[in-house]
């Protein structure tokens, strides 16, 4: 009788062991499948971390500041972008090709606007109608303060950089500023200021849009180009810049 009572106990224990083994095997298989799923995700994450131009981590839309200006530059609203570019082109044609003067243009626009509003108001009075509602235009002080504050911050930052360059603390920045100013001076001899502004405006309306469409092709080429430039800069630094006695100058300034 004791042996017969022990048999069900052993069978129950064996059943519990089998159930536990099945649960354990199922857990191992699910964990292995999860790890298999994680591998392609990790691979895709590594692929996503490719080189981007200027080391950016944000989309082009956010780099341009987002909002309406970025939409205009990236042609998200084609009608608005075309209208802005058309107005800029018309202004450039008036001042550059037709040689229209800015003061004359402002005065003529004001004369036409005031004459139209004056005649419109008198026509309403002649027809015994209520006068047209002309809105009162007031520029808020807050907008001017925000613009002035932003401009002040940018100017202060520029002065700090120029001071550090003038003190001879950063030779790399000094060379970059000198080369940049030299390039601007050369380009300034080719075009006048208005034409240069218009060219920059057209570039802002075309290059970001084209780059956003073809960034996967442009970024690898830019990466190779920057690597080559870094190699040339290292050679230049080793042969020329490293031989300039900046330590003694810094000691004297300090």
Coordinates of N, CA and C in Angstrom, one line a residue:
X1 N 0.8 -1.2 0.0 CA 0.0 0.0 0.0 C 0.9 1.3 0.0
X2 N 2.0 1.2 0.7 CA 2.9 2.4 0.8 C 3.5 2.7 -0.5
X3 N 3.8 1.5 -1.3 CA 4.4 1.7 -2.6 C 3.4 2.3 -3.6
X4 N 2.1 1.8 -3.5 CA 1.1 2.4 -4.4 C 0.8 3.8 -4.1
X5 N 1.0 4.3 -2.8 CA 0.7 5.7 -2.5 C 1.9 6.6 -3.0
X6 N 3.1 5.9 -3.0 CA 4.2 6.7 -3.5 C 4.2 7.0 -5.0
X7 N 3.6 6.1 -5.8 CA 3.6 6.2 -7.2 C 2.9 7.5 -7.7
X8 N 1.7 7.8 -7.2 CA 1.1 9.1 -7.6 C 2.0 10.3 -7.3
X9 N 2.7 10.2 -6.2 CA 3.5 11.3 -5.8 C 4.7 11.5 -6.8
X10 N 5.3 10.4 -7.2 CA 6.4 10.5 -8.2 C 5.9 10.9 -9.6
X11 N 4.7 10.4 -10.0 CA 4.1 10.8 -11.2 C 3.8 12.3 -11.2
X12 N 3.3 12.8 -10.1 CA 3.0 14.3 -10.0 C 4.2 15.1 -10.1
X13 N 5.3 14.6 -9.4 CA 6.6 15.4 -9.5 C 7.1 15.4 -10.9
X14 N 7.0 14.2 -11.6 CA 7.6 14.2 -12.9 C 6.8 15.1 -13.9
X15 N 5.4 15.1 -13.7 CA 4.6 16.0 -14.5 C 5.0 17.5 -14.2
X16 N 5.2 17.8 -13.0 CA 5.6 19.2 -12.6 C 7.0 19.6 -13.2
X17 N 7.9 18.6 -13.2 CA 9.2 18.8 -13.8 C 9.1 19.0 -15.3
X18 N 8.2 18.2 -16.0 CA 8.1 18.4 -17.4 C 7.5 19.7 -17.8
X19 N 6.5 20.2 -17.0 CA 5.8 21.5 -17.2 C 6.9 22.6 -17.1
X20 N 7.7 22.5 -16.0 CA 8.7 23.5 -15.7 C 9.7 23.5 -16.9
X21 N 10.1 22.3 -17.4 CA 11.1 22.3 -18.5 C 10.5 23.0 -19.7
X22 N 9.2 22.7 -20.0 CA 8.6 23.3 -21.2 C 8.5 24.8 -21.1
X23 N 8.2 25.3 -19.9 CA 8.1 26.7 -19.6 C 9.5 27.3 -19.8
X24 N 10.5 26.7 -19.3 CA 11.9 27.2 -19.4 C 12.3 27.2 -20.9
X25 N 12.0 26.1 -21.6 CA 12.4 26.1 -23.0 C 11.7 27.2 -23.8
X26 N 10.4 27.4 -23.5 CA 9.6 28.4 -24.2 C 10.2 29.8 -23.9
X27 N 10.6 30.0 -22.6 CA 11.3 31.3 -22.3 C 12.6 31.5 -23.0
X28 N 13.4 30.4 -23.1 CA 14.6 30.5 -23.8 C 14.4 30.8 -25.3
X29 N 13.4 30.2 -25.9 CA 13.1 30.4 -27.3 C 12.6 31.8 -27.6
X30 N 11.8 32.3 -26.6 CA 11.3 33.7 -26.8 C 12.4 34.7 -26.6
X31 N 13.3 34.5 -25.6 CA 14.4 35.4 -25.4 C 15.4 35.4 -26.6
X32 N 15.6 34.2 -27.2 CA 16.4 34.1 -28.4 C 15.8 34.8 -29.5
X33 N 14.5 34.7 -29.7 CA 13.8 35.4 -30.8 C 13.8 36.9 -30.6
X34 N 13.7 37.3 -29.3 CA 13.8 38.8 -29.0 C 15.2 39.3 -29.3
X35 N 16.2 38.5 -29.0 CA 17.6 38.9 -29.3 C 17.8 39.0 -30.8
X36 N 17.1 38.0 -31.5 CA 17.2 38.0 -33.0 C 16.5 39.3 -33.6
X37 N 15.4 39.7 -32.9 CA 14.7 40.9 -33.4 C 15.5 42.1 -33.1
X38 N 16.3 42.1 -32.0 CA 17.1 43.2 -31.6 C 18.3 43.5 -32.5
X39 N 18.8 42.4 -33.0 CA 20.0 42.5 -33.9 C 19.7 43.4 -35.1
X40 N 18.6 43.1 -35.9 CA 18.4 44.0 -37.0 C 18.1 45.4 -36.6
X41 N 17.4 45.6 -35.4 CA 17.2 46.9 -34.9 C 18.5 47.7 -34.6
X42 N 19.4 46.9 -34.0 CA 20.7 47.5 -33.7 C 21.5 47.8 -34.9
X43 N 21.4 46.9 -35.9 CA 22.0 47.2 -37.2 C 21.4 48.4 -37.9
X44 N 20.1 48.5 -37.8 CA 19.5 49.7 -38.5 C 19.8 51.0 -37.7
X45 N 20.0 50.8 -36.4 CA 20.4 52.0 -35.7 C 21.8 52.4 -36.0
X46 N 22.7 51.4 -36.2 CA 24.0 51.8 -36.7 C 24.1 52.4 -38.1
X47 N 23.2 51.9 -38.9 CA 23.1 52.4 -40.3 C 22.6 53.9 -40.2
X48 N 21.7 54.1 -39.3 CA 21.1 55.5 -39.2 C 22.2 56.5 -38.7
X49 N 23.2 56.0 -38.0 CA 24.2 56.9 -37.4 C 25.3 57.1 -38.5
X50 N 25.0 57.5 -39.7 CA 25.9 57.8 -40.7 C 26.3 59.2 -40.6
X51 N 27.4 59.5 -41.4 CA 27.9 60.9 -41.4 C 26.9 61.8 -42.0
X52 N 26.7 63.0 -41.4 CA 25.8 64.0 -41.9 C 26.7 65.3 -42.1
X53 N 26.4 66.1 -43.1 CA 27.1 67.3 -43.4 C 27.2 68.2 -42.2
X54 N 28.4 68.7 -41.9 CA 28.6 69.6 -40.8 C 28.3 69.0 -39.5
X55 N 28.2 67.7 -39.4 CA 28.0 67.0 -38.2 C 26.6 67.2 -37.6
X56 N 25.7 67.5 -38.4 CA 24.3 67.8 -37.9 C 23.6 66.5 -37.4
X57 N 22.8 66.6 -36.4 CA 22.0 65.5 -35.9 C 20.5 65.7 -36.1
X58 N 20.1 66.9 -36.6 CA 18.7 67.3 -36.8 C 18.4 67.3 -38.3
X59 N 17.1 67.1 -38.6 CA 16.7 67.3 -40.0 C 17.0 68.7 -40.6
X60 N 17.1 68.8 -41.9 CA 17.4 70.1 -42.5 C 16.3 71.1 -42.1
X61 N 15.1 70.7 -42.0 CA 14.0 71.6 -41.6 C 14.2 72.3 -40.3
X62 N 14.7 71.5 -39.3 CA 15.0 72.1 -38.0 C 16.3 72.9 -38.0
X63 N 17.2 72.5 -38.8 CA 18.5 73.3 -38.9 C 18.2 74.7 -39.4
X64 N 17.3 74.8 -40.3 CA 16.9 76.1 -40.8 C 16.0 76.9 -39.9
X65 N 15.7 76.4 -38.7 CA 14.9 77.1 -37.7 C 13.5 76.6 -37.6
X66 N 13.0 75.8 -38.5 CA 11.7 75.3 -38.5 C 10.7 76.4 -38.8
X67 N 9.4 76.1 -38.8 CA 8.4 77.1 -39.0 C 8.2 77.5 -40.4
X68 N 7.7 78.7 -40.6 CA 7.4 79.2 -42.0 C 8.7 79.5 -42.8
X69 N 9.7 80.1 -42.2 CA 10.9 80.3 -43.1 C 11.5 79.0 -43.6
X70 N 11.6 78.0 -42.8 CA 12.1 76.7 -43.3 C 11.2 76.1 -44.4
X71 N 9.9 76.3 -44.2 CA 9.0 75.8 -45.2 C 9.2 76.5 -46.6
X72 N 9.5 77.8 -46.5 CA 9.7 78.6 -47.7 C 11.0 78.1 -48.4
X73 N 12.1 78.0 -47.6 CA 13.4 77.6 -48.2 C 13.4 76.2 -48.7
X74 N 12.6 75.3 -48.1 CA 12.5 73.9 -48.6 C 11.4 73.6 -49.5
X75 N 10.7 74.7 -49.9 CA 9.6 74.6 -50.9 C 8.5 73.6 -50.5
X76 N 8.2 73.6 -49.2 CA 7.0 72.8 -48.7 C 5.7 73.4 -49.2
X77 N 5.7 74.7 -49.2 CA 4.5 75.4 -49.8 C 5.0 76.1 -51.1
X78 N 4.8 75.4 -52.3 CA 5.4 75.8 -53.5 C 4.9 77.2 -54.0
X79 N 3.6 77.5 -53.7 CA 3.1 78.8 -54.1 C 3.8 79.9 -53.4
X80 N 3.9 79.7 -52.1 CA 4.5 80.8 -51.2 C 6.0 80.9 -51.6
X81 N 6.7 79.8 -51.7 CA 8.1 79.9 -52.1 C 8.3 80.6 -53.4
X82 N 7.5 80.2 -54.4 CA 7.6 80.9 -55.7 C 7.3 82.4 -55.6
X83 N 6.3 82.7 -54.8 CA 5.9 84.1 -54.7 C 7.1 84.9 -54.0
X84 N 7.7 84.4 -53.0 CA 8.8 85.1 -52.3 C 10.0 85.2 -53.3
X85 N 10.3 84.2 -54.0 CA 11.4 84.3 -54.9 C 11.1 85.2 -56.1
X86 N 9.8 85.3 -56.5 CA 9.4 86.2 -57.6 C 9.5 87.6 -57.1
X87 N 9.1 87.9 -55.9 CA 9.2 89.3 -55.3 C 10.7 89.7 -55.2
X88 N 11.5 88.8 -54.7 CA 13.0 89.1 -54.6 C 13.6 89.4 -56.0
X89 N 13.2 88.6 -57.0 CA 13.7 88.8 -58.4 C 13.2 90.1 -59.0
X90 N 11.9 90.4 -58.7 CA 11.4 91.7 -59.2 C 12.1 92.9 -58.6
X91 N 12.4 92.8 -57.3 CA 13.2 93.9 -56.6 C 14.6 94.0 -57.2
X92 N 15.2 92.9 -57.4 CA 16.6 92.9 -58.0 C 16.6 93.5 -59.4
X93 N 15.6 93.1 -60.2 CA 15.5 93.6 -61.6 C 15.2 95.2 -61.6
X94 N 14.4 95.6 -60.6 CA 14.1 97.1 -60.5 C 15.3 97.9 -60.2
X95 N 16.0 97.4 -59.2 CA 17.2 98.2 -58.7 C 18.5 98.0 -59.5
X96 N 18.6 96.8 -60.0 CA 19.9 96.4 -60.7 C 19.8 96.7 -62.2
X97 N 18.8 96.1 -62.8 CA 18.7 96.2 -64.3 C 18.1 97.5 -64.8
X98 N 16.9 97.9 -64.1 CA 16.3 99.1 -64.5 C 16.9 100.3 -63.8
X99 N 17.7 100.1 -62.8 CA 18.5 101.1 -62.1 C 17.5 102.1 -61.4
X100 N 16.5 101.5 -60.8 CA 15.5 102.3 -60.0 C 16.1 102.5 -58.7
X101 N 15.8 103.7 -58.1 CA 16.4 104.0 -56.8 C 15.4 103.7 -55.7
X102 N 15.9 103.3 -54.6 CA 15.1 102.8 -53.5 C 14.2 103.9 -52.9
X103 N 14.7 105.1 -52.7 CA 13.9 106.2 -52.2 C 12.8 106.5 -53.2
X104 N 13.1 106.5 -54.5 CA 12.0 106.8 -55.5 C 10.9 105.8 -55.4
X105 N 11.3 104.5 -55.3 CA 10.4 103.4 -55.2 C 9.4 103.6 -54.0
X106 N 10.0 103.9 -52.9 CA 9.2 104.0 -51.6 C 8.2 105.2 -51.8
X107 N 8.7 106.3 -52.3 CA 7.9 107.4 -52.5 C 6.7 107.2 -53.5
X108 N 7.0 106.5 -54.6 CA 6.0 106.2 -55.6 C 4.9 105.2 -55.0
X109 N 5.4 104.2 -54.2 CA 4.4 103.3 -53.6 C 3.5 104.0 -52.7
X110 N 4.1 105.0 -51.9 CA 3.3 105.7 -50.9 C 2.3 106.6 -51.6
X111 N 2.8 107.3 -52.7 CA 1.9 108.2 -53.5 C 0.7 107.4 -54.0
X112 N 1.0 106.2 -54.6 CA -0.1 105.4 -55.2 C -1.0 104.9 -54.2
X113 N -0.5 104.5 -53.0 CA -1.4 103.9 -52.0 C -2.2 105.0 -51.4
X114 N -1.7 106.2 -51.1 CA -2.4 107.2 -50.5 C -3.5 107.8 -51.4
X115 N -3.1 107.9 -52.7 CA -4.1 108.4 -53.7 C -5.3 107.4 -53.9
X116 N -5.0 106.1 -53.9 CA -6.0 105.1 -54.0 C -7.0 105.1 -52.8
X117 N -6.4 105.2 -51.6 CA -7.2 105.2 -50.4 C -8.0 106.5 -50.3
X118 N -7.4 107.7 -50.7 CA -8.1 108.9 -50.7 C -9.3 108.9 -51.6
X119 N -9.1 108.4 -52.8 CA -10.2 108.4 -53.8 C -11.3 107.4 -53.4
X120 N -10.9 106.3 -52.8 CA -11.8 105.3 -52.3 C -12.7 105.9 -51.2
X121 N -12.1 106.6 -50.3 CA -12.9 107.2 -49.2 C -13.8 108.2 -49.7
X122 N -13.4 109.1 -50.6 CA -14.3 110.1 -51.1 C -15.4 109.5 -52.0
X123 N -15.1 108.4 -52.7 CA -16.1 107.8 -53.5 C -17.2 107.2 -52.5
X124 N -16.8 106.6 -51.4 CA -17.8 106.2 -50.4 C -18.7 107.3 -49.9
X125 N -18.0 108.4 -49.6 CA -18.8 109.6 -49.1 C -19.7 110.2 -50.2
X126 N -19.3 110.2 -51.4 CA -20.1 110.7 -52.5 C -21.3 109.8 -52.7
X127 N -21.1 108.5 -52.6 CA -22.3 107.5 -52.7 C -23.0 107.4 -51.4
X128 N -22.7 108.2 -50.4 CA -23.4 108.2 -49.2 C -23.4 106.8 -48.5
X129 N -22.2 106.2 -48.5 CA -22.0 105.0 -47.8 C -21.0 105.2 -46.7
X130 N -21.0 104.2 -45.8 CA -20.1 104.4 -44.7 C -18.6 104.3 -45.2
X131 N -17.8 105.1 -44.6 CA -16.4 105.1 -45.0 C -15.7 103.8 -44.8
X132 N -14.7 103.5 -45.6 CA -14.0 102.2 -45.5 C -13.3 102.1 -44.2
X133 N -13.2 100.9 -43.6 CA -12.5 100.7 -42.4 C -11.0 100.4 -42.7
X134 N -10.3 101.4 -42.3 CA -8.8 101.3 -42.5 C -8.2 101.0 -41.1
X135 N -7.6 99.8 -41.0 CA -7.1 99.4 -39.7 C -5.9 100.3 -39.2
X136 N -5.9 100.4 -37.9 CA -4.7 101.2 -37.3 C -3.5 100.2 -37.2
X137 N -2.4 100.7 -37.7 CA -1.2 99.9 -37.7 C -0.3 100.4 -36.6
X138 N 0.0 99.6 -35.6 CA 0.9 99.9 -34.5 C 2.0 98.8 -34.4
X139 N 3.2 99.3 -34.3 CA 4.3 98.3 -34.1 C 4.5 98.2 -32.6
X140 N 4.5 96.9 -32.2 CA 4.6 96.7 -30.7 C 6.1 96.8 -30.3
X141 N 6.3 97.3 -29.1 CA 7.6 97.5 -28.6 C 8.3 96.2 -28.4
X142 N 7.6 95.1 -28.1 CA 8.2 93.8 -27.7 C 9.0 93.3 -28.9
X143 N 8.4 93.5 -30.1 CA 9.1 92.9 -31.3 C 10.5 93.6 -31.5
X144 N 10.5 94.9 -31.3 CA 11.8 95.6 -31.5 C 12.8 95.2 -30.4
X145 N 12.3 95.0 -29.2 CA 13.2 94.6 -28.1 C 13.7 93.2 -28.3
X146 N 12.9 92.3 -28.8 CA 13.4 90.9 -29.1 C 14.5 91.0 -30.2
X147 N 14.2 91.7 -31.3 CA 15.2 91.8 -32.4 C 16.5 92.5 -31.9
X148 N 16.3 93.5 -31.1 CA 17.5 94.2 -30.6 C 18.3 93.3 -29.6
X149 N 17.6 92.5 -28.8 CA 18.3 91.6 -27.9 C 19.0 90.5 -28.6
X150 N 18.4 89.9 -29.7 CA 19.0 88.9 -30.4 C 20.3 89.5 -31.2
X151 N 20.1 90.7 -31.7 CA 21.2 91.3 -32.4 C 22.4 91.6 -31.5
X152 N 22.0 92.1 -30.3 CA 23.1 92.4 -29.3 C 23.9 91.1 -28.9
X153 N 23.2 90.0 -28.7 CA 23.8 88.7 -28.3 C 24.8 88.3 -29.4
X154 N 24.3 88.4 -30.7 CA 25.2 88.0 -31.8 C 26.4 88.9 -31.9
X155 N 26.2 90.2 -31.7 CA 27.4 91.1 -31.8 C 28.3 90.9 -30.7
X156 N 27.9 90.6 -29.5 CA 28.8 90.3 -28.4 C 29.6 89.1 -28.6
X157 N 28.9 88.0 -29.1 CA 29.6 86.8 -29.4 C 30.7 87.0 -30.5
X158 N 30.3 87.8 -31.5 CA 31.3 88.1 -32.6 C 32.5 88.9 -32.0
X159 N 32.2 89.8 -31.1 CA 33.3 90.6 -30.5 C 34.2 89.7 -29.7
X160 N 33.6 88.8 -29.0 CA 34.5 87.9 -28.2 C 35.4 87.0 -29.1
X161 N 34.8 86.5 -30.2 CA 35.7 85.8 -31.1 C 36.8 86.6 -31.7
X162 N 36.4 87.8 -32.1 CA 37.4 88.7 -32.7 C 38.5 89.1 -31.7
X163 N 38.1 89.3 -30.4 CA 39.1 89.6 -29.4 C 40.1 88.5 -29.2
X164 N 39.5 87.2 -29.1 CA 40.4 86.1 -28.9 C 41.3 85.9 -30.1
X165 N 40.9 86.2 -31.3 CA 41.7 86.1 -32.5 C 42.8 87.2 -32.4
X166 N 42.4 88.4 -32.1 CA 43.4 89.5 -32.0 C 44.5 89.2 -31.0
X167 N 44.1 88.5 -29.9 CA 45.1 88.2 -28.8 C 46.0 87.1 -29.2
X168 N 45.8 86.5 -30.4 CA 46.6 85.4 -30.8 C 46.4 84.1 -30.0
X169 N 45.2 83.8 -29.6 CA 45.0 82.6 -28.8 C 44.6 81.4 -29.6
X170 N 44.1 81.7 -30.8 CA 43.6 80.6 -31.7 C 44.1 80.9 -33.1
X171 N 45.1 80.2 -33.6 CA 45.7 80.4 -34.9 C 44.7 79.9 -36.0
X172 N 44.0 78.8 -35.7 CA 43.1 78.2 -36.6 C 42.0 79.1 -37.0
X173 N 41.4 79.7 -35.9 CA 40.3 80.7 -36.2 C 40.8 81.9 -36.9
X174 N 42.1 82.4 -36.6 CA 42.6 83.5 -37.3 C 42.7 83.3 -38.8
X175 N 43.3 82.1 -39.1 CA 43.4 81.8 -40.5 C 42.1 81.6 -41.2
X176 N 41.1 81.0 -40.5 CA 39.7 80.9 -41.1 C 39.1 82.2 -41.4
X177 N 39.2 83.2 -40.4 CA 38.6 84.5 -40.6 C 39.3 85.2 -41.7
X178 N 40.6 85.2 -41.8 CA 41.4 85.9 -42.8 C 41.0 85.3 -44.2
X179 N 41.0 84.0 -44.3 CA 40.6 83.4 -45.6 C 39.1 83.8 -46.0
X180 N 38.2 83.7 -45.0 CA 36.8 84.1 -45.3 C 36.7 85.5 -45.7
X181 N 37.4 86.4 -45.0 CA 37.3 87.9 -45.4 C 37.9 88.1 -46.8
X182 N 39.0 87.4 -47.1 CA 39.6 87.5 -48.4 C 38.7 87.0 -49.5
X183 N 38.0 85.9 -49.3 CA 37.0 85.4 -50.3 C 35.9 86.4 -50.5
X184 N 35.4 86.9 -49.4 CA 34.3 87.9 -49.5 C 34.7 89.2 -50.2
X185 N 36.0 89.6 -50.0 CA 36.5 90.8 -50.7 C 36.6 90.5 -52.2
X186 N 37.0 89.2 -52.6 CA 37.2 88.9 -54.0 C 35.8 88.8 -54.6
X187 N 34.8 88.2 -54.0 CA 33.5 88.1 -54.5 C 32.8 89.5 -54.6
X188 N 33.2 90.3 -53.6 CA 32.6 91.7 -53.7 C 33.1 92.5 -54.8
X189 N 34.3 92.2 -55.4 CA 34.7 92.9 -56.6 C 34.0 92.4 -57.8
X190 N 33.4 91.2 -57.8 CA 32.7 90.7 -59.0 C 31.3 91.3 -59.0
X191 N 30.6 91.4 -57.9 CA 29.2 91.9 -57.8 C 29.1 93.0 -56.9
X192 N 28.0 93.8 -57.1 CA 27.7 94.8 -56.1 C 26.9 94.2 -54.9
X193 N 26.6 95.0 -53.9 CA 26.1 94.4 -52.7 C 24.7 93.8 -53.0
X194 N 23.8 94.5 -53.7 CA 22.5 94.0 -54.0 C 22.5 92.7 -54.8
X195 N 23.4 92.6 -55.8 CA 23.4 91.4 -56.5 C 24.0 90.2 -55.6
X196 N 24.9 90.5 -54.8 CA 25.4 89.5 -53.8 C 24.3 89.0 -52.9
X197 N 23.5 89.9 -52.4 CA 22.4 89.6 -51.5 C 21.4 88.7 -52.3
X198 N 21.1 89.1 -53.5 CA 20.2 88.3 -54.3 C 20.7 86.9 -54.6
X199 N 22.0 86.8 -54.9 CA 22.6 85.5 -55.1 C 22.4 84.6 -53.9
X200 N 22.8 85.2 -52.7 CA 22.6 84.4 -51.5 C 21.2 84.0 -51.2
X201 N 20.2 84.9 -51.6 CA 18.8 84.5 -51.4 C 18.4 83.4 -52.3
X202 N 18.9 83.4 -53.6 CA 18.6 82.3 -54.5 C 19.2 81.0 -54.0
X203 N 20.4 81.1 -53.5 CA 21.1 79.9 -53.0 C 20.3 79.3 -51.9
X204 N 19.8 80.2 -51.0 CA 19.0 79.7 -49.8 C 17.7 79.0 -50.3
X205 N 17.2 79.4 -51.5 CA 16.0 78.9 -52.0 C 16.2 77.6 -52.8
X206 N 17.4 77.3 -53.2 CA 17.7 76.1 -54.0 C 18.5 75.0 -53.4
X207 N 19.6 75.4 -52.7 CA 20.6 74.5 -52.2 C 20.0 73.6 -51.1
X208 N 19.3 74.2 -50.1 CA 18.8 73.3 -49.0 C 17.7 72.3 -49.5
X209 N 16.9 72.8 -50.5 CA 15.9 71.9 -51.1 C 16.5 70.7 -51.8
X210 N 17.6 71.0 -52.6 CA 18.2 70.0 -53.4 C 19.0 69.1 -52.5
X211 N 19.6 69.6 -51.4 CA 20.3 68.8 -50.5 C 19.4 67.9 -49.7
X212 N 18.2 68.3 -49.3 CA 17.3 67.5 -48.6 C 16.9 66.3 -49.5
X213 N 16.7 66.5 -50.8 CA 16.3 65.4 -51.7 C 17.4 64.4 -51.9
X214 N 18.7 64.9 -51.9 CA 19.8 64.0 -52.3 C 20.9 63.9 -51.2
X215 N 20.4 64.1 -49.9 CA 21.4 64.1 -48.8 C 22.1 62.7 -48.7
X216 N 21.5 61.6 -49.0 CA 22.1 60.3 -48.9 C 23.3 60.2 -49.9
X217 N 23.2 60.9 -51.0 CA 24.3 60.9 -52.0 C 25.4 62.0 -51.7
X218 N 24.9 63.1 -51.1 CA 25.8 64.2 -50.9 C 26.7 63.9 -49.7
X219 N 26.2 63.4 -48.6 CA 26.9 63.2 -47.4 C 28.1 62.3 -47.5
X220 N 28.1 61.2 -48.2 CA 29.3 60.4 -48.3 C 30.4 61.2 -49.1
X221 N 30.0 61.9 -50.1 CA 31.0 62.7 -50.9 C 31.6 63.8 -50.0
X222 N 30.8 64.5 -49.2 CA 31.2 65.5 -48.3 C 32.2 64.9 -47.2
X223 N 31.9 63.7 -46.7 CA 32.7 63.1 -45.7 C 34.1 62.8 -46.3
X224 N 34.2 62.3 -47.5 CA 35.5 62.0 -48.1 C 36.2 63.3 -48.4
X225 N 35.5 64.4 -48.8 CA 36.2 65.7 -49.0 C 36.7 66.2 -47.8
X226 N 36.0 66.2 -46.7 CA 36.4 66.7 -45.4 C 37.6 65.9 -44.9
X227 N 37.6 64.6 -45.1 CA 38.8 63.8 -44.7 C 40.1 64.2 -45.4
X228 N 39.9 64.5 -46.7 CA 41.1 64.9 -47.5 C 41.5 66.3 -47.0
X229 N 40.6 67.2 -46.7 CA 40.9 68.5 -46.2 C 41.6 68.4 -44.9
X230 N 41.2 67.5 -44.0 CA 41.8 67.4 -42.7 C 43.2 66.9 -42.9
X231 N 43.4 66.0 -43.8 CA 44.8 65.4 -44.1 C 45.7 66.6 -44.5
X232 N 45.2 67.4 -45.5 CA 46.1 68.5 -45.9 C 46.3 69.5 -44.8
X233 N 45.3 69.7 -44.0 CA 45.5 70.7 -42.9 C 46.5 70.1 -41.9
X234 N 46.5 68.8 -41.6 CA 47.5 68.2 -40.7 C 48.9 68.4 -41.2
X235 N 49.0 68.2 -42.5 CA 50.4 68.4 -43.2 C 50.8 69.8 -43.1
X236 N 49.9 70.8 -43.3 CA 50.2 72.2 -43.2 C 50.5 72.6 -41.8
X237 N 49.8 72.0 -40.8 CA 50.0 72.3 -39.4 C 51.4 71.7 -39.0
X238 N 51.7 70.6 -39.5 CA 53.0 70.0 -39.1 C 54.2 70.7 -39.7
X239 N 54.1 71.2 -41.0 CA 55.2 71.8 -41.6 C 55.3 73.3 -41.4
X240 N 54.1 74.0 -41.2 CA 54.2 75.4 -41.1 C 53.7 75.9 -39.7
X241 N 52.5 75.6 -39.3 CA 51.9 76.1 -38.1 C 52.6 75.7 -36.8
X242 N 53.1 74.5 -36.8 CA 53.8 74.0 -35.6 C 55.1 74.7 -35.4
X243 N 55.7 75.3 -36.4 CA 57.0 76.0 -36.3 C 56.8 77.5 -35.9
X244 N 55.6 78.0 -35.8 CA 55.4 79.3 -35.4 C 55.5 79.4 -33.9
X245 N 56.4 80.2 -33.3 CA 56.6 80.3 -31.8 C 55.4 81.0 -31.1
X246 N 54.3 80.3 -31.0 CA 53.2 80.9 -30.3 C 53.3 80.8 -28.8
X247 N 54.1 79.9 -28.3 CA 54.2 79.7 -26.8 C 54.8 81.0 -26.2
X248 N 55.8 81.5 -26.8 CA 56.5 82.7 -26.3 C 55.5 83.9 -26.3
X249 N 54.7 84.0 -27.4 CA 53.8 85.1 -27.5 C 52.7 85.0 -26.4
X250 N 52.2 83.8 -26.2 CA 51.2 83.6 -25.1 C 51.8 83.9 -23.8
X251 N 53.1 83.6 -23.5 CA 53.7 83.9 -22.3 C 53.8 85.4 -22.0
X252 N 54.1 86.1 -23.1 CA 54.2 87.5 -23.0 C 52.9 88.2 -22.8
X253 N 51.8 87.6 -23.5 CA 50.5 88.2 -23.3 C 49.9 87.9 -21.9
X254 N 50.3 86.7 -21.4 CA 49.8 86.3 -20.1 C 50.5 87.0 -19.0

